[in-house]
Structure formats: C-alpha cells, structure tokens
Short mmCIF file of C-alpha atoms in Angstrom, two decimals:
data_model
loop_
_atom_site.label_atom_id
_atom_site.label_comp_id
_atom_site.label_asym_id
_atom_site.label_seq_id
_atom_site.Cartn_x
_atom_site.Cartn_y
_atom_site.Cartn_z
CA MET A 21 240.12 69.54 87.15
CA ILE A 22 238.81 65.98 86.95
CA ARG A 23 241.79 63.63 86.99
CA SER A 24 240.08 60.38 88.02
CA ILE A 25 236.59 58.99 87.41
CA ALA A 26 234.87 55.88 88.74
CA VAL A 27 232.34 54.23 86.44
CA VAL A 28 230.19 52.10 88.72
CA GLY A 29 228.59 49.45 86.55
CA ALA A 30 230.32 47.36 83.89
CA SER A 31 227.53 46.48 81.49
CA LEU A 32 226.57 48.31 78.28
CA ALA A 33 225.91 51.71 79.89
CA GLY A 34 229.14 51.60 81.88
CA LEU A 35 231.20 50.57 78.86
CA SER A 36 229.49 53.23 76.73
CA ALA A 37 230.33 55.84 79.37
CA ALA A 38 234.00 54.80 79.39
CA ARG A 39 234.12 54.95 75.61
CA ALA A 40 232.47 58.38 75.65
CA LEU A 41 235.06 59.65 78.11
CA ARG A 42 237.88 58.76 75.74
CA GLN A 43 235.99 59.98 72.69
CA GLN A 44 235.45 63.32 74.43
CA SER A 45 239.20 63.67 75.02
CA TYR A 46 239.31 62.75 78.70
CA ASP A 47 242.80 61.35 79.32
CA GLY A 48 242.69 60.81 83.09
CA THR A 49 242.21 57.67 85.15
CA ILE A 50 239.08 55.54 84.65
CA VAL A 51 238.23 52.89 87.25
CA ALA A 52 235.33 50.64 86.20
CA VAL A 53 233.56 48.65 88.91
CA GLY A 54 231.33 45.67 88.08
CA ALA A 55 229.43 43.31 90.36
CA GLU A 56 229.69 40.50 87.79
CA ARG A 57 233.00 38.78 87.13
CA HIS A 58 232.54 39.02 83.36
CA ALA A 59 233.81 41.77 81.11
CA PRO A 60 230.93 43.70 79.49
CA TYR A 61 228.70 41.46 77.40
CA ASP A 62 225.57 41.81 75.30
CA ARG A 63 222.35 40.90 77.10
CA PRO A 64 219.69 40.75 74.33
CA PRO A 65 220.93 37.38 72.94
CA LEU A 66 220.55 35.76 76.37
CA SER A 67 216.82 35.20 75.83
CA LYS A 68 217.20 34.20 72.19
CA ALA A 69 220.27 32.82 70.38
CA PHE A 70 222.17 31.96 73.55
CA LEU A 71 219.27 29.90 74.94
CA THR A 72 218.83 27.99 71.71
CA GLY A 73 222.54 27.33 71.20
CA GLY A 74 222.90 29.79 68.34
CA CYS A 75 225.75 31.66 70.02
CA SER A 76 228.37 31.07 72.69
CA GLU A 77 229.68 33.12 75.60
CA SER A 78 232.51 34.48 73.47
CA ASP A 79 229.98 35.78 70.93
CA LEU A 80 228.44 38.02 73.61
CA ALA A 81 231.53 40.15 74.23
CA LEU A 82 230.91 43.89 73.82
CA GLY A 83 234.56 44.90 73.89
CA ASP A 84 236.64 45.23 70.75
CA THR A 85 239.90 43.29 70.92
CA ASP A 86 241.63 46.21 69.18
CA GLU A 87 240.10 48.78 71.54
CA SER A 88 242.42 50.46 74.05
CA LEU A 89 240.46 52.45 76.62
CA ASP A 90 243.09 52.21 79.38
CA ILE A 91 240.55 51.22 82.06
CA ASP A 92 241.34 49.88 85.50
CA TRP A 93 238.72 47.12 85.74
CA ARG A 94 237.46 45.98 89.15
CA LEU A 95 235.15 43.09 88.29
CA GLY A 96 233.36 40.60 90.52
CA THR A 97 232.91 43.01 93.44
CA ALA A 98 229.84 45.20 93.88
CA ALA A 99 229.89 48.78 95.11
CA VAL A 100 228.20 49.10 98.51
CA ARG A 101 228.59 52.76 99.44
CA LEU A 102 229.10 56.19 97.87
CA ASP A 103 230.48 59.00 100.00
CA PRO A 104 229.77 62.21 98.06
CA ARG A 105 231.96 64.39 100.27
CA SER A 106 235.15 62.42 99.71
CA ARG A 107 234.09 61.18 96.24
CA SER A 108 234.82 57.64 97.36
CA VAL A 109 233.21 54.36 96.34
CA THR A 110 233.44 51.48 98.79
CA LEU A 111 233.38 47.94 97.41
CA ALA A 112 231.99 44.79 99.00
CA ASP A 113 235.51 43.52 99.69
CA GLY A 114 236.29 46.65 101.72
CA GLU A 115 238.36 48.49 99.13
CA GLU A 116 237.77 52.24 98.97
CA ILE A 117 238.22 53.96 95.62
CA ARG A 118 238.76 57.74 95.84
CA VAL A 119 238.14 59.70 92.66
CA ASP A 120 237.23 63.20 91.48
CA ALA A 121 233.91 62.22 89.85
CA VAL A 122 231.52 59.29 89.61
CA ILE A 123 229.36 57.88 86.81
CA LEU A 124 226.56 55.65 88.09
CA ALA A 125 225.60 52.88 85.68
CA THR A 126 224.65 50.01 88.00
CA GLY A 127 221.69 48.91 85.90
CA ALA A 128 218.83 46.80 87.19
CA ARG A 129 218.11 43.24 88.30
CA ALA A 130 215.23 40.89 87.64
CA ARG A 131 212.32 40.98 90.05
CA ARG A 132 211.80 37.70 91.85
CA LEU A 133 208.58 35.93 92.70
CA PRO A 134 207.96 35.79 96.46
CA GLY A 135 208.01 32.23 97.74
CA ALA A 136 210.24 30.89 94.98
CA GLU A 137 213.45 31.04 96.98
CA GLY A 138 215.35 27.76 97.18
CA LEU A 139 213.12 25.95 94.70
CA ASP A 140 215.05 24.27 91.90
CA GLY A 141 213.82 24.79 88.37
CA VAL A 142 212.70 28.39 88.91
CA HIS A 143 214.63 31.00 86.96
CA THR A 144 214.88 34.69 86.23
CA LEU A 145 216.86 35.95 83.23
CA ARG A 146 219.10 38.97 83.49
CA THR A 147 222.71 37.84 83.68
CA LEU A 148 224.94 35.42 81.82
CA GLU A 149 224.85 33.08 84.83
CA ASP A 150 221.05 33.18 84.68
CA ALA A 151 221.11 32.22 81.01
CA VAL A 152 223.65 29.41 81.50
CA ALA A 153 221.54 27.91 84.30
CA LEU A 154 218.29 28.22 82.35
CA ARG A 155 219.78 26.74 79.19
CA ALA A 156 221.00 23.73 81.13
CA ASP A 157 217.60 23.26 82.78
CA LEU A 158 215.73 23.37 79.47
CA VAL A 159 217.73 20.40 78.16
CA GLY A 160 215.51 17.38 78.61
CA ALA A 161 212.61 19.41 80.03
CA GLY A 162 209.15 18.92 78.59
CA ARG A 163 206.98 21.66 80.09
CA LEU A 164 207.85 25.30 80.64
CA VAL A 165 205.67 27.90 82.35
CA VAL A 166 206.63 31.53 81.81
CA ILE A 167 205.25 34.00 84.35
CA GLY A 168 204.96 37.38 82.67
CA ALA A 169 204.23 38.08 78.99
CA GLY A 170 206.48 41.10 78.58
CA PHE A 171 209.29 41.12 76.05
CA ILE A 172 211.67 38.91 78.05
CA GLY A 173 208.94 36.39 78.84
CA ALA A 174 207.79 36.31 75.22
CA GLU A 175 211.32 35.84 73.91
CA VAL A 176 212.02 32.99 76.33
CA ALA A 177 208.72 31.36 75.34
CA SER A 178 209.68 31.67 71.67
CA SER A 179 213.13 30.17 72.26
CA ALA A 180 211.79 27.31 74.36
CA ARG A 181 209.12 26.53 71.80
CA SER A 182 211.77 26.32 69.08
CA LEU A 183 213.51 23.72 71.26
CA GLY A 184 210.35 21.61 71.26
CA LEU A 185 209.05 22.36 74.78
CA ASP A 186 205.37 22.61 75.67
CA VAL A 187 205.07 26.26 76.74
CA THR A 188 202.43 28.14 78.72
CA VAL A 189 202.67 31.88 79.36
CA VAL A 190 200.79 33.45 82.28
CA GLU A 191 200.07 37.19 82.38
CA ALA A 192 198.25 39.07 85.15
CA VAL A 193 196.86 41.84 82.93
CA ALA A 194 194.20 41.28 80.29
CA THR A 195 196.40 42.27 77.34
CA PRO A 196 200.16 41.69 77.27
CA LEU A 197 202.27 44.73 76.32
CA ALA A 198 199.25 47.04 76.56
CA GLY A 199 201.40 49.53 78.46
CA PRO A 200 203.98 50.31 75.77
CA LEU A 201 201.92 49.32 72.73
CA GLY A 202 198.27 49.87 73.67
CA VAL A 203 195.54 47.24 73.82
CA GLU A 204 195.01 46.92 70.05
CA MET A 205 198.65 46.41 69.08
CA GLY A 206 199.44 44.50 72.28
CA SER A 207 196.81 41.98 71.24
CA VAL A 208 198.38 41.61 67.82
CA CYS A 209 201.81 40.88 69.28
CA ALA A 210 200.33 38.51 71.85
CA GLY A 211 198.77 36.58 68.97
CA LEU A 212 202.23 35.34 68.02
CA HIS A 213 202.06 32.89 70.92
CA ALA A 214 198.95 31.15 69.60
CA ASP A 215 200.39 31.18 66.07
CA HIS A 216 203.18 28.93 67.31
CA GLY A 217 201.30 26.62 69.64
CA VAL A 218 202.05 28.43 72.90
CA ARG A 219 199.23 28.67 75.42
CA LEU A 220 198.64 32.21 76.74
CA LEU A 221 196.60 32.74 79.90
CA THR A 222 195.78 36.38 80.69
CA GLY A 223 193.98 38.23 83.44
CA THR A 224 195.09 35.80 86.13
CA GLY A 225 197.85 35.89 88.71
CA VAL A 226 200.06 33.29 90.34
CA ALA A 227 198.98 32.06 93.77
CA ARG A 228 202.01 29.89 94.49
CA LEU A 229 204.59 27.52 93.11
CA VAL A 230 204.10 23.84 93.93
CA GLY A 231 206.99 21.58 94.83
CA SER A 232 209.24 20.63 97.73
CA ARG A 233 212.79 20.75 96.39
CA ARG A 234 212.03 21.28 92.70
CA VAL A 235 209.11 23.06 91.10
CA GLU A 236 206.35 20.75 89.96
CA ALA A 237 203.54 23.13 89.04
CA VAL A 238 202.33 26.71 89.04
CA GLU A 239 199.04 27.31 90.82
CA LEU A 240 197.05 30.31 89.58
CA THR A 241 194.73 32.55 91.59
CA ASP A 242 191.72 30.97 89.88
CA GLY A 243 192.78 27.53 91.14
CA THR A 244 194.22 26.26 87.85
CA ARG A 245 197.34 24.15 88.31
CA LEU A 246 199.87 24.14 85.47
CA PRO A 247 202.39 21.24 85.55
CA ALA A 248 205.92 22.52 84.99
CA ASP A 249 209.42 21.09 84.73
CA VAL A 250 210.88 24.60 84.50
CA VAL A 251 209.48 28.02 85.41
CA VAL A 252 210.79 31.37 84.19
CA VAL A 253 209.75 34.50 86.06
CA GLY A 254 209.70 37.58 83.84
CA ILE A 255 207.88 40.21 85.87
CA GLY A 256 210.10 43.20 85.31
CA ALA A 257 213.27 44.66 86.77
CA GLN A 258 214.23 46.93 89.64
CA PRO A 259 217.13 49.39 89.61
CA ASN A 260 220.27 48.62 91.60
CA VAL A 261 220.23 51.73 93.77
CA GLU A 262 219.86 50.45 97.35
CA TRP A 263 223.59 50.91 97.95
CA LEU A 264 223.08 54.66 97.42
CA ALA A 265 220.56 55.09 100.24
CA ASP A 266 222.90 57.19 102.43
CA SER A 267 224.60 59.07 99.61
CA GLY A 268 222.39 62.13 99.56
CA LEU A 269 221.27 61.41 96.01
CA ASP A 270 217.63 61.89 95.07
CA ILE A 271 216.21 58.38 94.62
CA ALA A 272 212.69 57.83 93.25
CA GLY A 273 212.39 54.57 91.33
CA GLY A 274 216.02 55.11 90.31
CA VAL A 275 218.64 57.82 90.56
CA VAL A 276 216.90 61.06 89.64
CA THR A 277 218.69 63.05 86.94
CA ASP A 278 217.90 65.90 84.59
CA ALA A 279 217.73 65.39 80.83
CA ALA A 280 221.52 65.68 80.65
CA GLY A 281 222.27 63.00 83.24
CA ALA A 282 223.18 65.35 86.11
CA THR A 283 222.12 64.38 89.64
CA ASN A 284 221.58 66.66 92.63
CA LEU A 285 225.20 66.05 93.69
CA PRO A 286 228.05 67.86 91.93
CA GLY A 287 230.49 65.54 90.21
CA VAL A 288 228.01 62.64 90.07
CA VAL A 289 226.02 61.70 86.98
CA ALA A 290 223.83 58.65 86.31
CA THR A 291 222.96 56.77 83.15
CA GLY A 292 221.31 53.59 81.88
CA ASP A 293 218.75 51.43 83.68
CA CYS A 294 219.51 52.80 87.15
CA ALA A 295 218.53 56.38 86.26
CA VAL A 296 215.21 58.17 85.90
CA SER A 297 214.90 61.42 84.00
CA PHE A 298 212.45 63.66 82.18
CA SER A 299 211.53 62.47 78.69
CA PRO A 300 209.98 64.99 76.31
CA TYR A 301 208.41 62.06 74.45
CA ALA A 302 206.71 60.68 77.54
CA GLY A 303 206.04 64.15 78.94
CA GLY A 304 207.23 63.05 82.38
CA ILE A 305 209.83 61.23 84.44
CA VAL A 306 210.64 57.74 83.16
CA ARG A 307 213.23 55.01 83.58
CA SER A 308 214.33 53.57 80.25
CA GLU A 309 215.51 49.94 80.27
CA HIS A 310 216.21 49.67 76.57
CA TRP A 311 219.49 48.65 74.94
CA THR A 312 219.66 51.66 72.62
CA HIS A 313 219.25 54.07 75.52
CA ALA A 314 222.10 52.39 77.42
CA LEU A 315 224.25 52.66 74.31
CA GLU A 316 223.55 56.31 73.45
CA GLN A 317 222.60 58.23 76.60
CA PRO A 318 225.93 57.84 78.43
CA ALA A 319 227.56 60.27 75.97
CA SER A 320 225.26 63.01 77.25
CA ALA A 321 225.99 62.20 80.89
CA VAL A 322 229.73 62.21 80.20
CA ALA A 323 229.56 65.57 78.39
CA THR A 324 227.68 67.01 81.36
CA LEU A 325 230.26 65.65 83.79
CA LEU A 326 233.11 67.15 81.77
CA GLY A 327 231.47 70.58 81.69
CA SER A 328 229.69 70.58 78.32
CA ARG A 329 226.06 69.99 79.27
CA ARG A 330 224.26 67.95 76.62
CA GLU A 331 220.64 66.86 76.89
CA HIS A 332 219.73 63.45 75.52
CA THR A 333 216.98 63.98 72.95
CA ALA A 334 217.03 60.77 70.91
CA VAL A 335 213.71 59.13 70.06
CA PRO A 336 213.07 56.18 72.42
CA TYR A 337 213.49 52.89 70.58
CA PHE A 338 213.36 49.17 71.33
CA TRP A 339 212.99 45.92 69.46
CA SER A 340 212.12 42.30 70.16
CA ASP A 341 212.59 39.09 68.18
CA GLN A 342 209.89 36.47 68.74
CA TYR A 343 209.00 33.38 66.71
CA GLY A 344 211.04 34.62 63.76
CA VAL A 345 209.28 38.00 63.79
CA ARG A 346 211.09 41.33 64.33
CA ILE A 347 209.03 43.81 66.39
CA GLN A 348 210.28 47.41 66.45
CA PHE A 349 208.87 50.40 68.32
CA ALA A 350 209.94 54.05 68.49
CA GLY A 351 208.49 57.04 70.29
CA HIS A 352 206.08 56.96 73.21
CA ARG A 353 202.43 55.99 73.24
CA SER A 354 199.84 57.58 75.54
CA ASP A 355 196.21 56.72 76.21
CA GLY A 356 194.02 58.48 73.69
CA ASP A 357 196.46 58.20 70.80
CA THR A 358 194.94 56.86 67.59
CA VAL A 359 196.55 53.97 65.71
CA ARG A 360 196.65 53.86 61.92
CA ILE A 361 197.93 50.96 59.80
CA VAL A 362 199.92 52.50 56.96
CA GLU A 363 201.32 49.33 55.41
CA GLY A 364 200.66 45.59 55.54
CA ASP A 365 198.22 43.54 57.55
CA PRO A 366 198.44 42.71 61.28
CA ASP A 367 196.81 39.34 60.61
CA GLN A 368 199.70 38.48 58.29
CA ARG A 369 202.23 39.53 60.98
CA SER A 370 203.80 42.08 58.64
CA PHE A 371 202.67 45.69 59.02
CA LEU A 372 203.55 49.19 60.11
CA ALA A 373 201.33 51.17 62.49
CA VAL A 374 201.60 54.85 63.33
CA TYR A 375 200.38 56.32 66.60
CA GLU A 376 199.01 59.84 66.23
CA ARG A 377 198.11 62.61 68.65
CA ASP A 378 196.34 65.71 67.42
CA GLY A 379 197.07 64.59 63.87
CA ARG A 380 200.80 64.28 64.50
CA PRO A 381 202.81 61.01 64.59
CA VAL A 382 204.25 60.36 68.07
CA ALA A 383 205.18 56.69 67.81
CA VAL A 384 205.56 53.92 65.27
CA LEU A 385 205.34 50.12 65.52
CA GLY A 386 206.67 47.77 62.89
CA MET A 387 206.36 44.01 62.55
CA ASN A 388 208.69 42.60 59.91
CA GLN A 389 208.89 46.02 58.23
CA PRO A 390 212.47 47.18 58.99
CA LYS A 391 212.99 49.55 56.05
CA LEU A 392 209.64 51.33 56.31
CA PHE A 393 209.96 51.46 60.09
CA THR A 394 213.33 53.21 59.83
CA ARG A 395 211.88 55.88 57.53
CA TRP A 396 209.02 56.62 59.92
CA ARG A 397 211.30 56.54 62.96
CA ARG A 398 213.38 59.35 61.48
CA GLN A 399 210.28 61.53 61.21
CA LEU A 400 209.36 61.36 64.88
CA ARG A 401 209.73 64.44 67.05
CA ALA A 402 208.90 65.09 70.69
CA PRO A 403 205.31 66.29 71.21
CA ASP A 404 204.82 69.94 72.00
CA PRO A 405 204.74 70.58 75.78
CA ALA A 406 201.27 70.82 77.26
CA PRO A 407 200.23 74.47 77.69
CA ALA A 408 200.46 75.81 81.22
CA ALA A 409 197.19 76.00 83.08
CA THR A 410 195.75 79.51 83.32
CA PRO A 411 194.89 80.75 86.81
#
C-alpha cells in the first residue's frame, strides 16, 4: 500500500500530479518539493504579458484559493539525490524525505550561452526571477538582441518591440521553427518579425559577447557586431535530471518512461519536461516541453503509480502569441509531409494549414484561426505504426 508520495518538482506538472492524486482518490501523504521559493505559477505569461506590464506576480498563481489538496510543501530547496532502495529523496539542505513512491516532475532549465557568465545585461527566461530581472533591464533600454528565434525568443522580441525597443533576432539555422513547423510554415511565422520592424538574421551563429562588466554588443561568426543594451538567450532548455545520476534510473535526454509514465524503477514515475517517452504521433522517443502536456500527462503517470496503468494518448499541442497573432499547432510533422492551406492566406497572417502523410492529416497549424483550428485538431489521430521490416 502506498501511504506517502513525494512529488519532486513544484511547477505545473508537479501541481497537476498532486491534483491527479486527489482526484484519483489517493488520501495519503503528499510531500511536494520545489527548488524555487514560489508556489506553482504559470510560465507562459513570463515572455508576454508579464514583460510588458500586463499582469503581476499575483496573476501568475496556478493554485486555486479554494483548493484544498492537503500538501506538505517544501519550497526553496532542490532535491539532490534519490535513493530507490529506501525510497528517500535528499534535499540540498540535508533533509531526507522517506516515502513509499516518487513522482519526478523537476522540469527543465534554460540553456546558457558559454562565455556569458558574470556579464550584466545578459538574460535567459525560464523562471519568475528571470522575468523580473529582464523586465527591469528593459526599462530604459534602447537595443535588444535576442539569440535564438524559437518560440520563447520570438515572444520576447514581440514584447520588447511593443515596448518600443529596437530589436534584432539572431538564429543559427536558415529557417526559424523549421523543426516543428517545416521550412515553408516556419518561414511564414518568421515573417512576423519583419512585419513589425524587427530585424531577423538567420544562418549565422554567435562568436562572442562583447563587454567587460556589462554587455555592449553581440559579435556574430561572420564578423558582424550588433550593439546591444540587453541580450536575451533563447537557445532551448535542458532537463533537470543530473541529481538522478546515481539513482539507477534510465536517463537519455531525460528520465526514460513508457507511454504511461512508468520508469525502470518500481514505485517511481516521471512526468512533464524532465521525462522522455514514446509518442505514437512522433513515432519515436521524444521529450515534450509544452504547457498542455505538463497539464494533462501527469494524470496518466499518477494512474500508473496507483496501479491502474493509463497510457497518455492526447494529440500534442502548443501555442504561441507573437505580435498580436495567435499561432496554434497540433500533431507532429515529419519530413516528407505535404502542407495544404485549407482556409485563409499566409500573407494575410490568418490561415489554417493541414499537414498530410499518405493522404491522411497528421498535424494542423493555425494562425488567427482558433475555431477552425479546434475542429481540425479534434480530427487528428496517431499515424499507423510503420510495418515491420521483412527478413
């Protein structure tokens, strides 16, 4: 019998796991461990409304004031070790928490640019503290350089531009967002930058940051020097799994789980950004960093932990708000898929595109088409498994 559970990670996935435990009639002890001192908060607004002053810290709270989950919160102290034999989690302050089962939801952290350590004016954006520091630095700044044209970088560029800053975005690959969206649709979304007076430089990397105490410029690999008052580095995230190195868990770009959240250790499941698992939509092992996945997948991991194995089969989904445009994507795109515009015009920044494979829709992209997008999203199903090779 499971009488006590540690949820390691106190962001959306951790909170969703705790809620799922209570919703699935678990009435034992829940200890929730979080490295940040804050109660669970919503991260998507950090790059948008929070940066522009459209919302405050209190607006970010994920918890319901009327919600009673009876959780023993341990916030502001990171977990540093998991002992699978004793089912104990050791915290950075030396406390050892012994439980019957563990839910891993430690999330991910922003990747940092080598050589940027100790240089004022250089930011990543993942936590509330990151957003507070960046927002303060943007006040009075004139020139912002964003390194990385993924969704976080694009959203920060959009927010900064709305504040009146001169913004340049630098991307190492030729087409931003070509990975999730493909070259054709990635180019359309990248066009939003030019539409709003933001300079986009692609196909070039960053050689170094210039400045002694505070950043003064970004020097590119082609020798171009971009003056900067503030620099934001948005080059992806890495899972917080180093503390599990001696745990016996399978680690490969994250905690390896099956489609139901189970790990190779009994009594330990993983969920959210720190986990990698098989996706029938991708046809392989992936790590999903999207908000909807962190909201929904923990229920499957919890059911598995409590003895009612449940595979997570929801269609992958994410969204991004840039320059007043809502971008929505569902499914999974692969090279070779065809793209068909079924409504609207990409040049007008309002359209819906369907990705097809063997005549079957496998993904859908909408730009300012929320109702039509929702209808198409409901139609998506996982592709049929590839046939086994014959000997």
